[in-house]
Structure formats: C-alpha cells, structure tokens
mmCIF file of C-alpha atoms and ligand atoms in Angstrom:
data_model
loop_
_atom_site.group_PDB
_atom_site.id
_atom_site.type_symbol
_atom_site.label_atom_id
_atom_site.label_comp_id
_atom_site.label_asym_id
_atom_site.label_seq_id
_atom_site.Cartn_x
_atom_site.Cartn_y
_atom_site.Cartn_z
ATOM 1 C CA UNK T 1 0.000 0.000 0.000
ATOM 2 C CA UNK T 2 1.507 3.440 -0.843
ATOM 3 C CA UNK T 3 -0.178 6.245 0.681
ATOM 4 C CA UNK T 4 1.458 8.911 -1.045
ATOM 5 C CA UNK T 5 3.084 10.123 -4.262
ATOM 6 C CA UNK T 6 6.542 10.001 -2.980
ATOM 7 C CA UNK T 7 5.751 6.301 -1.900
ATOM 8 C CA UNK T 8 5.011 5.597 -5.272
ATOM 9 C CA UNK T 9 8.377 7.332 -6.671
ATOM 10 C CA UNK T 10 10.436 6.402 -4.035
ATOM 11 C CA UNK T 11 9.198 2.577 -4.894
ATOM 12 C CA UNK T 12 9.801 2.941 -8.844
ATOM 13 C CA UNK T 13 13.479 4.816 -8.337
ATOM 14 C CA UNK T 14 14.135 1.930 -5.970
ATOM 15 C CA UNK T 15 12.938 -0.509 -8.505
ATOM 16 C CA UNK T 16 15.589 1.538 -11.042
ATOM 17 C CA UNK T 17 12.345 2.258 -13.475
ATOM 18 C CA UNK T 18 12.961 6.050 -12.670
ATOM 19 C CA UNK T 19 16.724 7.148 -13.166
ATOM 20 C CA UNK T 20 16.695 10.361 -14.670
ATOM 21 C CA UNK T 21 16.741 13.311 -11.799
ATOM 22 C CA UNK T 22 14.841 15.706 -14.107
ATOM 23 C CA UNK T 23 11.693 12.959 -15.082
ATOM 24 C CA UNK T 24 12.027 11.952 -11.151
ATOM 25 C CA UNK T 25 11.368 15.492 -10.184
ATOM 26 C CA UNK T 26 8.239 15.220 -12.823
ATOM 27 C CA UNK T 27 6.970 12.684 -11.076
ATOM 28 C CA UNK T 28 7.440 14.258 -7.728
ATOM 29 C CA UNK T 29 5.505 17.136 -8.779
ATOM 30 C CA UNK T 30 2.553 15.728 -10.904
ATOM 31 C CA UNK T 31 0.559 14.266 -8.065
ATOM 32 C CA UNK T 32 -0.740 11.086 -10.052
ATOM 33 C CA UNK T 33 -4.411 11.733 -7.560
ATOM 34 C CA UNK T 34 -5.432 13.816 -9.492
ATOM 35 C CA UNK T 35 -5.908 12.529 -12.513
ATOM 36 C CA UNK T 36 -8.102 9.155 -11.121
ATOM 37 C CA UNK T 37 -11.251 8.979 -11.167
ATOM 38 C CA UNK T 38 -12.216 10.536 -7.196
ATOM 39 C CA UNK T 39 -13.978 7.142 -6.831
ATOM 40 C CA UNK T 40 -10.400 5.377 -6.753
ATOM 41 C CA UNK T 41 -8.634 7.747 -5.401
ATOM 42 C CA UNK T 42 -7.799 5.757 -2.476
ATOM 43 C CA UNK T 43 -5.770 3.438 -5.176
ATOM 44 C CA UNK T 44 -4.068 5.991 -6.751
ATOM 45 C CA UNK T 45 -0.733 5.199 -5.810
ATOM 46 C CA UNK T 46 -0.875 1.793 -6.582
ATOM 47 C CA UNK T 47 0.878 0.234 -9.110
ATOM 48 C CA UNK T 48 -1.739 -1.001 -11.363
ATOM 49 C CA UNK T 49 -3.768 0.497 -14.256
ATOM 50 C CA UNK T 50 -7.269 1.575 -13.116
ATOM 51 C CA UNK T 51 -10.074 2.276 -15.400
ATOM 52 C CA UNK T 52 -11.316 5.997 -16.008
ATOM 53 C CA UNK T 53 -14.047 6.693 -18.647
ATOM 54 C CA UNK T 54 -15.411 5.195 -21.574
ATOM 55 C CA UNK T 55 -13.628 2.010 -21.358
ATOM 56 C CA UNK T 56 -10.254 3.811 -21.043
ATOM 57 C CA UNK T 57 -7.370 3.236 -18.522
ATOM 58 C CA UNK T 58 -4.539 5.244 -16.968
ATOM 59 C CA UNK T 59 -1.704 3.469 -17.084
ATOM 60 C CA UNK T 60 -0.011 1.845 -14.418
ATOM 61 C CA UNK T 61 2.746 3.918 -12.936
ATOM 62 C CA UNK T 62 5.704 1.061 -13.677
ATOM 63 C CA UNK T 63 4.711 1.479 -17.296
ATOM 64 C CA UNK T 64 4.375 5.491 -17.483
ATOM 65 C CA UNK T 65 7.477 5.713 -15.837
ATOM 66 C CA UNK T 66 9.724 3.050 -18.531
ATOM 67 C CA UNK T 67 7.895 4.979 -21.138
ATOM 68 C CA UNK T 68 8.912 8.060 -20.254
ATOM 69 C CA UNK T 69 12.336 7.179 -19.305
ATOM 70 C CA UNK T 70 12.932 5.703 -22.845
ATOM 71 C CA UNK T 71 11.659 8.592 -24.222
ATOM 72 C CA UNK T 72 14.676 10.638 -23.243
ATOM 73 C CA UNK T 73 12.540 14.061 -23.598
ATOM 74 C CA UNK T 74 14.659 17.646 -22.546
ATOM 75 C CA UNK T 75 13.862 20.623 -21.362
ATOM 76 C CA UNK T 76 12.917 22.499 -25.065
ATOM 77 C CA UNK T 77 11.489 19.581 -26.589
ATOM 78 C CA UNK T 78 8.326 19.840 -29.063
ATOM 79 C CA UNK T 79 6.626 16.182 -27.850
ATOM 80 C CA UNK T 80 3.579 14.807 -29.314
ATOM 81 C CA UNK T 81 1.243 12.821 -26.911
ATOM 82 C CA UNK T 82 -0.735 10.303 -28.841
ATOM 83 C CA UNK T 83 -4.188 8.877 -26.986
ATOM 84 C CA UNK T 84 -3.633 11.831 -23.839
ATOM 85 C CA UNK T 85 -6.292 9.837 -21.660
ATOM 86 C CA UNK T 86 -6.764 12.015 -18.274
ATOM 87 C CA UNK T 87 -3.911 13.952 -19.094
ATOM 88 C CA UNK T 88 -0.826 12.224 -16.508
ATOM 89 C CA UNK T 89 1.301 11.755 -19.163
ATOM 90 C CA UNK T 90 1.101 15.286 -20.406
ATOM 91 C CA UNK T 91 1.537 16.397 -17.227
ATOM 92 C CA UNK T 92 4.344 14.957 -16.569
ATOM 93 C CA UNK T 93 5.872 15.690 -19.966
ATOM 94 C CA UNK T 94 4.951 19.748 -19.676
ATOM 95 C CA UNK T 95 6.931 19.519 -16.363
ATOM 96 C CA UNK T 96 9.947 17.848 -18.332
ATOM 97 C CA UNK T 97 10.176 19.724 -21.249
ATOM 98 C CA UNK T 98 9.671 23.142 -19.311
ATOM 99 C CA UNK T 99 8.752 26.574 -20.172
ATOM 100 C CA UNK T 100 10.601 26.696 -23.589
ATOM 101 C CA UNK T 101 9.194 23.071 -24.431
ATOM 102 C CA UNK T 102 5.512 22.341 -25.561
ATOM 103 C CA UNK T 103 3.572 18.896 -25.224
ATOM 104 C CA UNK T 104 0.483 18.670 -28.033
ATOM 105 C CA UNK T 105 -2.050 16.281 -26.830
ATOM 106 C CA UNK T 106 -4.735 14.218 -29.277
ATOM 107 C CA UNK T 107 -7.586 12.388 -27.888
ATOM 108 C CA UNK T 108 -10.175 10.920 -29.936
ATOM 109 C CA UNK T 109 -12.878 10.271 -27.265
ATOM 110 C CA UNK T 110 -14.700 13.623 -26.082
ATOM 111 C CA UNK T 111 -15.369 12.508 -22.290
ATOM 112 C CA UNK T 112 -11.626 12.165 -22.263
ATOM 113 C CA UNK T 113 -10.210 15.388 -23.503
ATOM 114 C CA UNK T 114 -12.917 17.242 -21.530
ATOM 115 C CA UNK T 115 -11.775 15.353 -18.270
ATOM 116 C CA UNK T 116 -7.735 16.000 -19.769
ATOM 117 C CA UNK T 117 -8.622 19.614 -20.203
ATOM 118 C CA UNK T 118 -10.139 20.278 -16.774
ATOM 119 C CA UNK T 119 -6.962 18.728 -14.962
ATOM 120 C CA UNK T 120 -4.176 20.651 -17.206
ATOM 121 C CA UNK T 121 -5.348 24.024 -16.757
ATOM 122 C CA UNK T 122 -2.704 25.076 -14.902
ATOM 123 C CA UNK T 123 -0.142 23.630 -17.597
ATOM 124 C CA UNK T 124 0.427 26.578 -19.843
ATOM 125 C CA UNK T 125 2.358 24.490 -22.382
ATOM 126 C CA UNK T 126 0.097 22.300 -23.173
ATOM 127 C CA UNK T 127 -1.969 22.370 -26.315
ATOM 128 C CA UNK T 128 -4.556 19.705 -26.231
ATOM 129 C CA UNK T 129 -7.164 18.665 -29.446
ATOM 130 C CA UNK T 130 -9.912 16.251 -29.954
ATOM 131 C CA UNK T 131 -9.341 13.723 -33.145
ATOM 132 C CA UNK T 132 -7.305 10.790 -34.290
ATOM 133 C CA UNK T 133 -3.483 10.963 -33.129
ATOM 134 C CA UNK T 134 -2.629 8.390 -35.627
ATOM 135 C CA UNK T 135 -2.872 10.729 -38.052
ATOM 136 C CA UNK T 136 -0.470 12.742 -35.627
ATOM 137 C CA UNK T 137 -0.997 16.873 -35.512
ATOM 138 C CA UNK T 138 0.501 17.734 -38.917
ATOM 139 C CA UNK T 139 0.047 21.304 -38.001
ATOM 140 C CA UNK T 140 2.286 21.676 -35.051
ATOM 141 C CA UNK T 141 5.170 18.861 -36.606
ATOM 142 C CA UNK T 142 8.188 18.514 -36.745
ATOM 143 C CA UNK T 143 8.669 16.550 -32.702
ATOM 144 C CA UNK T 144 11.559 15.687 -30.762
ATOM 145 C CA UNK T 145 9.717 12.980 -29.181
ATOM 146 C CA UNK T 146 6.427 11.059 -29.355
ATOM 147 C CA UNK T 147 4.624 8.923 -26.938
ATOM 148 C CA UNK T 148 1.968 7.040 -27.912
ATOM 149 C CA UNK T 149 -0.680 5.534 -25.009
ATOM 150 C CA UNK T 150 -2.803 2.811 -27.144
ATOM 151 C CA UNK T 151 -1.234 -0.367 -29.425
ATOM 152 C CA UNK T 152 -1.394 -0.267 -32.975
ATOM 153 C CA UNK T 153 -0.427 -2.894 -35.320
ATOM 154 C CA UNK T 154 3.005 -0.888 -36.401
ATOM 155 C CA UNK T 155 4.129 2.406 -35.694
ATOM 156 C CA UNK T 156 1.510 5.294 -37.716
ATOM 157 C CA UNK T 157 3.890 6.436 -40.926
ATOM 158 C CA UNK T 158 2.180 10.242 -40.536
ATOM 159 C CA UNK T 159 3.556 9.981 -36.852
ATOM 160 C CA UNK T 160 7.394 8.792 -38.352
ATOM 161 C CA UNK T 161 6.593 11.395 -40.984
ATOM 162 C CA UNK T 162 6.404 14.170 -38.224
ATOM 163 C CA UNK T 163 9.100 13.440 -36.023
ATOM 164 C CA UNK T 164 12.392 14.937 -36.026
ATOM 165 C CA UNK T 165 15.874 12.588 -37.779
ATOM 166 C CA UNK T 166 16.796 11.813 -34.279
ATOM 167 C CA UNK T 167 13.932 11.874 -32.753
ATOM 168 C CA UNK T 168 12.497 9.198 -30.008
ATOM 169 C CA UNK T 169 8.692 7.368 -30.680
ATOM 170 C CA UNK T 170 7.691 5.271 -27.787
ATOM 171 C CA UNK T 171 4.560 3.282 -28.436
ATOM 172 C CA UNK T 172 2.965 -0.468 -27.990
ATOM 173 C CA UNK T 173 3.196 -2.455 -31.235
ATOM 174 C CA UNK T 174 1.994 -5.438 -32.136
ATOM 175 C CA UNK T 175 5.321 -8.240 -31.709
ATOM 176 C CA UNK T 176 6.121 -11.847 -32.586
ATOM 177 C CA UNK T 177 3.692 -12.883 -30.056
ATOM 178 C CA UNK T 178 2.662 -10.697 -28.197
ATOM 179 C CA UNK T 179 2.407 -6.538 -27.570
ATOM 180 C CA UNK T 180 5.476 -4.804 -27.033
ATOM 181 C CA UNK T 181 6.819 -1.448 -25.862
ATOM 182 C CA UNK T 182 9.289 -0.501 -28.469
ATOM 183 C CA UNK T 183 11.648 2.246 -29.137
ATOM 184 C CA UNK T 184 11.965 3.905 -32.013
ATOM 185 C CA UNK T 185 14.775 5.933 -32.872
ATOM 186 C CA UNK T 186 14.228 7.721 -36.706
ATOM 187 C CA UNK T 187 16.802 7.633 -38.814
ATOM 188 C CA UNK T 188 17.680 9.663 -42.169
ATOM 189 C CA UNK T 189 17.076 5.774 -43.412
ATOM 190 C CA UNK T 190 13.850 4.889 -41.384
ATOM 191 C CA UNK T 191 14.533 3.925 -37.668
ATOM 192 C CA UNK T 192 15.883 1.813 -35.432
ATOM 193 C CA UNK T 193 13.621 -0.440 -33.558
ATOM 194 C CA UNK T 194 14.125 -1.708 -29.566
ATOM 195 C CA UNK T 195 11.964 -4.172 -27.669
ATOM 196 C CA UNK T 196 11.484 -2.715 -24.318
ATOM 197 C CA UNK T 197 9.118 -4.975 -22.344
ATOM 198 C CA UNK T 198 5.814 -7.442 -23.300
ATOM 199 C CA UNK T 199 2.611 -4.686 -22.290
ATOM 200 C CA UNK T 200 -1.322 -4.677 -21.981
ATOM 201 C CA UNK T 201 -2.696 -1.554 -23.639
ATOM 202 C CA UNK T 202 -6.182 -0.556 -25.405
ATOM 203 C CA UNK T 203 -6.534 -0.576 -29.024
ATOM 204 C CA UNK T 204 -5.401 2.677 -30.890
ATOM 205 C CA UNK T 205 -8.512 3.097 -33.052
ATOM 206 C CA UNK T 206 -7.771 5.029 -36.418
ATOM 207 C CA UNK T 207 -6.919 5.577 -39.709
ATOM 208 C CA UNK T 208 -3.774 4.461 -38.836
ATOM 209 C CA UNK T 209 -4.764 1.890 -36.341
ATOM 210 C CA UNK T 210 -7.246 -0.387 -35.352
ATOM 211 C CA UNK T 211 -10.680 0.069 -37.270
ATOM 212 C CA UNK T 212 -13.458 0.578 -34.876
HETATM 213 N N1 LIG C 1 -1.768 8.750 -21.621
HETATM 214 C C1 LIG C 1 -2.995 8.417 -20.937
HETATM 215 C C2 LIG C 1 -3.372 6.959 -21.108
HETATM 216 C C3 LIG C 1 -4.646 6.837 -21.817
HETATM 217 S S1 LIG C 1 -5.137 5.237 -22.379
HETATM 218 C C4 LIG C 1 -2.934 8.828 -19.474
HETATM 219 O O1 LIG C 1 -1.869 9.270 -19.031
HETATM 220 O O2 LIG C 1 -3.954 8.758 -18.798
HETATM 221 C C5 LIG C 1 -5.108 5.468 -24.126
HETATM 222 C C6 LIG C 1 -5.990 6.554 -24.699
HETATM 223 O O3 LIG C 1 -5.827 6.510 -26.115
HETATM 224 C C7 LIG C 1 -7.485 6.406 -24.453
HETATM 225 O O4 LIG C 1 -7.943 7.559 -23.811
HETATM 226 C C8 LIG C 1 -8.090 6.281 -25.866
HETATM 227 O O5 LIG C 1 -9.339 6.928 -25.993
HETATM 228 C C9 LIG C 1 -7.023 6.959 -26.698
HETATM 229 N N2 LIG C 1 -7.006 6.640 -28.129
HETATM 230 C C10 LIG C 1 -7.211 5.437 -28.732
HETATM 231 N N3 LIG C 1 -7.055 5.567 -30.077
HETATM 232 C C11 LIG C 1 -6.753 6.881 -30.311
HETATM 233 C C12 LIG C 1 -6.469 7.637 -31.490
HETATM 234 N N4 LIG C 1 -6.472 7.085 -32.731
HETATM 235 N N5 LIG C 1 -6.183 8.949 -31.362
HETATM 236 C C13 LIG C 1 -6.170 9.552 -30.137
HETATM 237 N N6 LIG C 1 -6.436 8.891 -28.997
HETATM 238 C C14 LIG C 1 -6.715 7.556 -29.080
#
C-alpha cells in the first residue's frame, strides 16, 4: 500500500524504473491523484492500471514511468502525446520539457479530452485537441519525441513522418507474439527499432490503427 506520491516514486526509483533526476522530479511534482477517477482515489498510488471513462485506462505507474524514461525528452522539446487519456502523461511531460518546451495532446474520445482539459489548466504548455493521433498533428510537426498511449499494429507512418531525424517514438506495437513497448529511434534511413518490455494496452482506433 503506498499512501502517497513520494511512496510511489520512491518505490519505482528503488525498482531503477525512474533514473533520470529531471523525469524523477516530474513525477514528484505531478501528483498522479489527481488525474483518477475521485472514486479510486484511495488506489491511486498503486501500481496497477485503473479504469477511467469510456472504457479507457490510466496506465499503471511502472509502465508510465519506462515509457517516459525511454523517451529521453529535454527541457525544449516539441513532444507529441498520442491517446492523452486524463492527461498524466502530459503532465508529466509539460513539467519535463519546461517553459521553452511544448507537449500537443490528441484524444479521440470527447469525455476524455474534456476530463484532460479540466486537470491541465494550470499547464500553460500544453496544447490539447480532440481527433485521431494516428494521423499525428501535422500542423504543429516537426517533434523531438512522441509517446503514444494505445497499441497499434506498427508504428503510424504520418507519426514517423512528423518526427524529427533523431527523434524518439515510444509506443505499444503489435510483436512476434505478443504486444510490445518498443523504441523507435528515426533515422535519415527509417529507424531503429528496440523491444522494451511485453505490455497490456487498449486498441489505438484510427486511420492508422485499429478500425473501430
Ligand atoms: N496517456 C494516458 C493513457 C490513456 S489510455 C494517461 O496518461 O492517462 C489510451 C488513450 O488513447 C485512451 O484515452 C483512448 O481513448 C485513446 N485513443 C485510442 N485511439 C486513439 C487515437 N487514434 N487517437 C487519439 N487517442 C486515441
């Protein structure tokens, strides 16, 4: 039982998910509570995924903290978060990349960005908008780094399209048997590709997804 957020940090930087002082000081400051559901609030710290709205999740924190851990974001960074949920990631993103950074959110389920919007007020670098992220946000391209919250078959080629040469995806893709949190580095030749850790994740539902 953790009863706070430190408790939950202090457990994943003893675990050696978190490393990185800056994304540990993220974590310290986004206060996970407040982005479950008030009914579970009282599991907030756990480390499990609990459901929120319209069939969705928010991640459990052992996975949102390897994700963003691989994703190596800075201070600066333009990052594009693909299926923003209740908005943890994001928060803990607009905390990493800082005031010269931005974090562009897509949701495609209404009750979700409304319930992402009302938590992220107070993060002024946050640009949030309702549609299909696998079609990433052509608009605010080229990213540093993308994170992507729901499994597609392979990575979206309009999200590779957008990111930077040198720029970090994270996302759940469909392996040899099973889903897998993979890396993707982009390359002026295409990208480099690393197997992370087998994952449970809903269905990114797009163009470039899953069809409904
Ligand atoms: N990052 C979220 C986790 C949300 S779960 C958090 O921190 O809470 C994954 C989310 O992806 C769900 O809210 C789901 O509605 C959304 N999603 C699924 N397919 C999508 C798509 N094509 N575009 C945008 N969002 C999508």
């Amino acid at each position: 039982m953790f009863r706070s957020n430190d408790e939950m940090v202090d457990d994943l930087v003893a675990r050696g998910v978190l490393r990185t002082p800056e994304i540990i000081a993220a974590f310290r400051a986004v206060d996970r509570a407040r982005f479950v559901p008030p009914a579970l609030r009282s599991q907030a710290y756990e480390d499990y995924a609990l459901p929120v709205a319209a069939g969705q999740t928010i991640s459990q924190p052992l996975i949102v903290a390897a994700m963003t851990e691989a994703l190596e974001a800075r201070s600066g960074d333009r990052v594009l978060d693909v299926g923003t949920g209740t908005g943890y990631q994001a928060a803990l993103l607009s905390e990493i990349v800082g005031k010269r950074g931005r974090v562009f959110g897509v949701e495609r389920l209404k009750e979700l960005l409304d319930y992402a919007s009302q938590r992220l007020i107070r993060y002024k670098n946050v640009d949030l908008r309702l549609g299909d992220g696998s079609l990433g946000w052509k608009e605010k391209a080229p990213f540093d780094r993308v994170v992507i919250a729901a499994a597609a078959p392979r990575l979206p080629q309009p999200v590779v399209e957008q990111t930077k040469v040198g720029g970090v995806i994270v996302a759940p893709v469909e392996g040899m048997l099973w889903l897998e949190l993979a890396v993707f580095r982009k390359t002026s030749k295409g990208f480099d590709r690393k197997a992370l850790m087998p994952v449970v994740f809903v269905p990114l539902v797009g163009e470039h997804g899953y069809r409904e």
